[in-house]
């Protein structure tokens, strides 16, 4: 029921993943970044780290293109676990609590969804009660290249309503990077002690692993990185900041290519056609969910906003970006439907990816020749 907001469980459910029970090989592709690979995951394999038990295990990671650093993969897993949110989930997000028990080696993270927002979109219980989407205690062993966590609310049910949460230990997951050759091992244990290693669990959890592999490969190719820091736009606030852009590109070209990447995102909205009502604006509406994705931009001012609206034109949330000229720095922040501003790590991940894809496009042959992909259909052309 939370899928319209981008949520998906890491554990198999009757509704997720859809029609994928027969999948045995996952294709990991990096569009616009160069390269692709085929990684196979195996069910019911004898565990190396827990003798006598079964696990799921990947094929060798040593010959992938682009290359995959074992440490880079584990870092991607940890980065996600420190802020376990899906893209677009800000619409109903209330709070993320992060507590370090022993530095970065032992931490706890809890994701809380806003009950009033869930009710507003027909996904709540009707009484405004909040929902704990995820609550995990994570422990890291860098020497053993191992990350383990316990869930205090179940993944298959998208968490629990706050008045149903007990805080008792639930499922346990251990992800280990094996050597010679490098392989990913996943040992999963349910609340009652049963080990999960079958085909259904393999298919569901492999989707999570695939995303982390792609993130690690992309990060290895990144030209710039994003961080959360003091806003350049609003005193006392925080923003996502991407610096050093002028080492690779000029102001006009970066804005054009970033806008091109944003347009591609809007073009990917299901069951929708892009409309450009006026210069500096385009949008697309998903005819099933009735959610409108609206982009407004001003290249001279270096401003771009990406807003989502429901069927009654109520703002669900908006990402705002500002491109500063001297030095060339990209700044981004998010404002939810309640008007609250934030700049969290999941936004940093998204902006970092978009900035690097923009730079990759600019460094392509067309970019080197100064030929830019048209970003927006002109109003005259659209009318014709």
Coordinates of C-alpha atoms in Angstrom, one line a residue:
X1 CA 0.0 0.0 0.0
X2 CA 3.0 2.3 0.3
X3 CA 4.3 1.5 -3.2
X4 CA 3.0 4.7 -4.8
X5 CA 5.6 6.5 -2.5
X6 CA 8.4 4.4 -3.6
X7 CA 8.5 2.0 -0.6
X8 CA 9.4 -1.6 -1.0
X9 CA 10.3 -4.3 1.5
X10 CA 13.7 -6.0 1.7
X11 CA 11.9 -9.2 2.6
X12 CA 9.5 -11.3 0.4
X13 CA 5.8 -10.5 0.7
X14 CA 2.7 -11.8 -1.2
X15 CA 2.9 -8.5 -3.2
X16 CA 6.6 -8.0 -3.7
X17 CA 8.4 -8.6 -6.0
X18 CA 5.7 -9.0 -8.7
X19 CA 6.0 -12.0 -10.9
X20 CA 9.7 -12.6 -10.3
X21 CA 9.8 -16.0 -8.7
X22 CA 11.5 -17.5 -11.6
X23 CA 14.4 -15.0 -11.8
X24 CA 17.8 -16.6 -11.3
X25 CA 20.1 -13.9 -12.8
X26 CA 20.0 -10.2 -12.2
X27 CA 21.3 -7.8 -14.8
X28 CA 23.1 -4.8 -13.3
X29 CA 23.2 -2.0 -15.9
X30 CA 24.6 1.5 -15.6
X31 CA 22.9 3.7 -18.2
X32 CA 25.0 6.6 -19.3
X33 CA 27.8 5.5 -17.0
X34 CA 29.2 2.8 -19.3
X35 CA 29.3 -0.9 -18.8
X36 CA 27.0 -3.7 -17.6
X37 CA 27.3 -7.0 -15.9
X38 CA 25.5 -10.2 -15.1
X39 CA 25.6 -11.3 -11.5
X40 CA 24.0 -14.6 -10.5
X41 CA 22.6 -15.3 -7.0
X42 CA 22.2 -18.8 -5.6
X43 CA 19.7 -20.1 -3.1
X44 CA 20.3 -22.7 -0.4
X45 CA 24.1 -22.5 -0.4
X46 CA 26.2 -23.8 2.5
X47 CA 27.2 -20.8 4.6
X48 CA 30.9 -20.1 4.9
X49 CA 30.5 -17.7 7.9
X50 CA 27.9 -19.8 9.8
X51 CA 28.9 -23.5 9.3
X52 CA 26.1 -25.9 9.1
X53 CA 23.5 -23.3 7.9
X54 CA 22.3 -22.3 4.5
X55 CA 22.5 -18.9 2.9
X56 CA 22.2 -17.1 -0.4
X57 CA 25.4 -16.3 -2.2
X58 CA 26.5 -14.4 -5.3
X59 CA 28.8 -15.4 -8.1
X60 CA 32.2 -13.9 -8.3
X61 CA 32.4 -10.1 -8.2
X62 CA 36.0 -9.9 -9.4
X63 CA 35.4 -9.5 -13.1
X64 CA 32.6 -7.0 -13.3
X65 CA 32.6 -4.0 -15.6
X66 CA 32.7 -1.4 -14.3
X67 CA 34.8 -2.9 -11.5
X68 CA 33.3 -3.3 -8.1
X69 CA 35.4 -2.6 -5.0
X70 CA 34.5 -5.0 -2.2
X71 CA 34.9 -2.1 0.3
X72 CA 32.8 0.1 -2.0
X73 CA 30.0 -2.4 -1.9
X74 CA 30.1 -2.6 1.9
X75 CA 30.2 1.1 2.1
X76 CA 27.1 1.4 -0.1
X77 CA 25.2 -1.1 2.2
X78 CA 26.2 1.0 5.3
X79 CA 25.3 4.3 3.6
X80 CA 21.8 2.9 2.9
X81 CA 21.4 1.5 6.4
X82 CA 22.3 4.9 8.0
X83 CA 19.4 6.4 6.1
X84 CA 17.1 3.6 4.8
X85 CA 14.7 5.6 2.7
X86 CA 13.4 5.1 -0.8
X87 CA 13.4 8.0 -3.3
X88 CA 10.1 9.9 -3.1
X89 CA 9.4 8.8 0.5
X90 CA 9.8 12.3 1.8
X91 CA 6.2 12.9 1.0
X92 CA 5.0 10.9 4.1
X93 CA 8.2 11.1 6.2
X94 CA 7.9 12.5 9.7
X95 CA 11.3 11.7 11.3
X96 CA 14.5 9.7 11.0
X97 CA 16.3 8.9 14.3
X98 CA 19.9 7.9 14.2
X99 CA 21.7 6.9 17.3
X100 CA 25.4 5.7 17.6
X101 CA 26.0 3.2 20.4
X102 CA 29.7 2.5 19.6
X103 CA 30.5 5.1 16.9
X104 CA 29.8 4.0 13.3
X105 CA 30.4 0.3 14.3
X106 CA 27.2 0.0 16.2
X107 CA 24.2 2.3 15.4
X108 CA 20.4 2.3 15.4
X109 CA 18.1 4.0 12.9
X110 CA 14.3 4.4 13.0
X111 CA 12.2 5.8 10.2
X112 CA 8.8 7.2 11.2
X113 CA 6.0 8.0 8.8
X114 CA 3.6 10.8 9.5
X115 CA 0.1 9.4 10.3
X116 CA -1.8 12.5 9.2
X117 CA 0.0 12.5 5.8
X118 CA -0.8 8.7 5.4
X119 CA -4.5 9.4 6.2
X120 CA -4.5 12.3 3.7
X121 CA -3.5 10.0 0.9
X122 CA -5.7 7.1 2.0
X123 CA -2.9 5.0 3.3
X124 CA -3.3 5.6 7.0
X125 CA -5.4 3.9 9.7
X126 CA -7.8 6.8 9.8
X127 CA -6.9 8.0 13.3
X128 CA -3.7 10.0 12.4
X129 CA -1.4 7.5 14.1
X130 CA 2.2 7.3 12.9
X131 CA 3.9 4.2 11.4
X132 CA 7.4 3.0 12.1
X133 CA 8.5 2.1 8.6
X134 CA 11.9 0.7 9.6
X135 CA 13.8 0.3 12.9
X136 CA 17.2 -1.4 12.8
X137 CA 20.2 -2.0 15.1
X138 CA 23.3 -2.3 12.9
X139 CA 26.7 -3.7 13.8
X140 CA 29.8 -3.5 11.6
X141 CA 32.9 -5.6 11.6
X142 CA 35.4 -4.0 9.2
X143 CA 38.0 -6.7 9.8
X144 CA 35.6 -9.4 8.7
X145 CA 34.0 -7.3 6.0
X146 CA 30.6 -8.0 7.6
X147 CA 27.5 -6.0 8.3
X148 CA 24.6 -7.4 10.4
X149 CA 21.4 -5.9 11.6
X150 CA 18.2 -6.9 13.5
X151 CA 14.8 -5.5 12.6
X152 CA 12.5 -4.3 15.4
X153 CA 9.6 -4.0 13.0
X154 CA 8.9 -6.4 10.2
X155 CA 9.9 -5.6 6.6
X156 CA 7.2 -7.7 5.0
X157 CA 4.4 -5.5 6.4
X158 CA 6.2 -2.2 5.8
X159 CA 6.8 -1.8 9.5
X160 CA 4.1 -1.3 12.2
X161 CA 1.8 1.3 13.6
X162 CA 3.4 2.9 16.6
X163 CA 0.9 1.5 19.1
X164 CA 1.7 -2.0 17.9
X165 CA 5.5 -1.7 18.2
X166 CA 7.0 -3.8 21.0
X167 CA 10.7 -3.2 20.3
X168 CA 11.4 -7.0 20.4
X169 CA 14.1 -8.5 18.2
X170 CA 12.8 -9.7 14.9
X171 CA 14.6 -10.9 11.7
X172 CA 18.4 -10.9 11.6
X173 CA 20.4 -10.3 8.5
X174 CA 24.2 -10.7 8.1
X175 CA 25.9 -9.6 4.9
X176 CA 29.5 -10.8 4.5
X177 CA 32.0 -10.1 1.7
X178 CA 33.9 -13.4 1.1
X179 CA 37.3 -13.6 -0.5
X180 CA 39.1 -15.7 -3.1
X181 CA 37.0 -15.0 -5.1
X182 CA 35.0 -12.0 -3.8
X183 CA 31.4 -13.1 -3.2
X184 CA 28.4 -11.7 -1.3
X185 CA 27.0 -14.0 1.4
X186 CA 23.7 -13.3 3.1
X187 CA 22.6 -15.2 6.2
X188 CA 19.0 -14.5 7.3
X189 CA 17.3 -15.7 10.4
X190 CA 13.7 -15.2 11.3
X191 CA 12.4 -14.2 14.8
X192 CA 11.7 -17.9 15.6
X193 CA 15.2 -19.0 14.6
X194 CA 14.4 -20.3 11.1
X195 CA 17.1 -19.6 8.5
X196 CA 15.9 -18.2 5.2
X197 CA 17.8 -19.2 2.1
X198 CA 15.1 -20.3 -0.4
X199 CA 14.3 -19.1 -3.9
X200 CA 11.7 -16.5 -2.8
X201 CA 14.0 -14.9 -0.3
X202 CA 16.8 -14.9 -2.8
X203 CA 14.8 -13.1 -5.4
X204 CA 13.5 -10.4 -3.0
X205 CA 16.8 -9.7 -1.3
X206 CA 18.8 -9.8 -4.5
X207 CA 17.0 -6.7 -5.6
X208 CA 18.4 -4.9 -2.5
X209 CA 21.9 -6.2 -3.3
X210 CA 21.6 -5.2 -7.0
X211 CA 20.9 -1.6 -6.0
X212 CA 23.9 -1.4 -3.7
X213 CA 26.1 -2.9 -6.4
X214 CA 25.0 -0.2 -8.8
X215 CA 25.5 2.5 -6.3
X216 CA 29.1 1.3 -5.5
X217 CA 30.0 1.1 -9.2
X218 CA 28.5 4.6 -9.9
X219 CA 30.3 6.1 -6.9
X220 CA 33.6 4.7 -8.1
X221 CA 33.1 6.7 -11.4
X222 CA 31.9 9.8 -9.7
X223 CA 33.6 13.1 -10.6
X224 CA 31.9 15.1 -7.8
X225 CA 30.4 14.2 -4.4
X226 CA 27.5 15.7 -2.5
X227 CA 27.5 16.5 1.2
X228 CA 25.0 18.0 3.7
X229 CA 26.2 21.4 5.1
X230 CA 25.3 25.0 5.8
X231 CA 23.0 26.5 3.2
X232 CA 24.4 29.1 0.8
X233 CA 20.8 30.3 0.3
X234 CA 19.3 30.5 3.7
X235 CA 21.1 31.4 6.9
X236 CA 20.8 28.8 9.7
X237 CA 19.4 26.1 7.3
X238 CA 21.1 23.1 5.8
X239 CA 21.4 22.1 2.1
X240 CA 22.9 19.4 0.0
X241 CA 26.1 20.9 -1.6
X242 CA 28.0 19.8 -4.7
X243 CA 31.2 21.6 -5.1
X244 CA 34.1 21.7 -7.6
X245 CA 31.8 21.6 -10.6
X246 CA 33.9 24.3 -12.4
X247 CA 36.8 21.8 -12.6
X248 CA 34.7 20.0 -15.3
X249 CA 32.2 22.2 -16.9
X250 CA 30.8 25.8 -17.2
X251 CA 27.6 27.2 -15.8
X252 CA 25.5 27.1 -18.9
X253 CA 26.4 23.6 -20.0
X254 CA 25.9 22.1 -16.5
X255 CA 22.5 23.7 -16.1
X256 CA 21.4 22.4 -19.6
X257 CA 22.6 18.9 -19.0
X258 CA 21.2 18.7 -15.4
X259 CA 17.8 19.9 -16.8
X260 CA 18.1 17.2 -19.4
X261 CA 18.6 14.5 -16.7
X262 CA 15.5 16.0 -14.8
X263 CA 13.4 15.8 -18.0
X264 CA 14.4 12.2 -18.4
X265 CA 13.1 11.5 -14.9
X266 CA 9.8 13.2 -15.7
X267 CA 9.6 11.3 -19.0
X268 CA 9.8 8.0 -17.1
X269 CA 6.6 8.8 -15.1
X270 CA 4.3 5.8 -16.0
X271 CA 1.2 6.4 -18.1
X272 CA 2.1 10.1 -18.7
X273 CA 2.9 12.5 -21.5
X274 CA 5.1 15.5 -21.0
X275 CA 3.3 18.9 -21.4
X276 CA 5.0 22.3 -21.7
X277 CA 2.4 25.0 -20.9
X278 CA 4.9 27.8 -21.0
X279 CA 8.6 28.6 -21.3
X280 CA 10.5 27.4 -18.3
X281 CA 8.0 24.8 -17.2
X282 CA 7.0 21.2 -18.1
X283 CA 5.0 18.5 -16.3
X284 CA 3.6 15.0 -16.6
X285 CA 0.7 13.4 -14.7
X286 CA 0.4 9.7 -13.9
X287 CA -3.1 9.1 -15.0
X288 CA -3.5 6.2 -12.5
X289 CA -2.2 7.8 -9.3
X290 CA -3.2 11.3 -10.5
X291 CA 0.2 12.6 -9.2
X292 CA 1.6 15.4 -11.3
X293 CA 5.4 15.8 -11.6
X294 CA 6.1 19.5 -12.3
X295 CA 9.4 21.1 -13.2
X296 CA 10.0 24.9 -13.3
X297 CA 13.3 26.4 -14.2
X298 CA 15.1 29.6 -14.9
X299 CA 18.6 29.1 -16.4
X300 CA 19.7 32.7 -15.9
X301 CA 18.9 32.6 -12.2
X302 CA 20.2 29.1 -11.9
X303 CA 16.9 27.9 -10.3
X304 CA 15.1 24.6 -10.8
X305 CA 12.3 23.0 -8.8
X306 CA 10.7 19.6 -9.0
X307 CA 7.3 19.5 -7.4
X308 CA 4.9 16.6 -6.9
X309 CA 1.1 17.4 -6.6
X310 CA -1.9 15.2 -5.9
X311 CA -5.1 15.1 -8.0
X312 CA -6.4 18.2 -6.1
X313 CA -3.2 20.2 -6.9
X314 CA -2.1 19.9 -3.3
X315 CA 1.7 20.0 -3.0
X316 CA 3.1 16.7 -1.8
X317 CA 6.7 17.9 -1.7
X318 CA 9.2 19.8 -3.8
X319 CA 13.0 19.6 -4.4
X320 CA 14.6 23.0 -5.0
X321 CA 18.0 23.5 -6.7
X322 CA 20.1 26.6 -7.1
X323 CA 23.2 26.7 -9.2
X324 CA 25.7 29.3 -8.0
X325 CA 28.1 30.8 -10.5
X326 CA 31.3 31.8 -8.6
X327 CA 32.4 29.3 -7.6
X328 CA 30.2 26.8 -9.6
X329 CA 28.3 25.0 -6.8
X330 CA 25.0 23.2 -6.9
X331 CA 22.8 23.6 -3.8
X332 CA 19.6 21.5 -3.1
X333 CA 17.0 21.2 -0.4
X334 CA 13.6 19.6 0.0
X335 CA 10.3 21.1 1.3
X336 CA 7.6 18.6 2.3
X337 CA 3.8 19.1 2.0
X338 CA 3.8 20.6 5.5
X339 CA 6.2 23.3 4.4
X340 CA 9.1 21.9 6.4
X341 CA 12.6 22.2 4.9
X342 CA 15.2 19.4 5.0
X343 CA 18.4 18.2 3.4
X344 CA 19.0 14.6 4.2
X345 CA 21.4 11.9 3.0
X346 CA 18.8 10.3 0.6
X347 CA 18.5 13.7 -1.2
X348 CA 22.3 13.9 -1.3
X349 CA 22.5 10.5 -2.9
X350 CA 20.0 11.5 -5.5
X351 CA 21.5 14.9 -6.3
X352 CA 25.0 13.4 -6.4
X353 CA 23.9 10.8 -9.0
X354 CA 22.1 13.4 -11.1
X355 CA 25.1 15.7 -11.1
X356 CA 27.5 13.0 -12.1
X357 CA 25.2 11.7 -14.9
X358 CA 25.1 15.3 -16.1
X359 CA 28.9 15.6 -16.1
X360 CA 29.2 12.2 -17.9
X361 CA 26.9 13.4 -20.6
X362 CA 28.8 16.6 -20.9
X363 CA 32.1 14.6 -21.3
X364 CA 30.6 12.4 -24.0
X365 CA 31.5 13.0 -27.6
X366 CA 28.5 15.2 -28.2
X367 CA 29.4 17.3 -25.1
X368 CA 33.0 17.6 -26.3
X369 CA 31.8 18.9 -29.7
X370 CA 29.5 21.4 -28.0
X371 CA 26.4 19.7 -29.2
X372 CA 23.8 19.5 -26.5
X373 CA 20.8 17.3 -26.3
X374 CA 17.6 19.4 -26.6
X375 CA 16.1 19.6 -23.1
X376 CA 12.7 20.9 -23.8
X377 CA 10.4 20.9 -26.8
X378 CA 9.7 24.5 -27.8
X379 CA 6.2 25.8 -27.4
X380 CA 6.1 26.5 -31.1
X381 CA 7.4 23.0 -31.9
X382 CA 4.9 21.4 -29.6
X383 CA 2.1 23.4 -31.2
X384 CA 3.2 22.3 -34.6

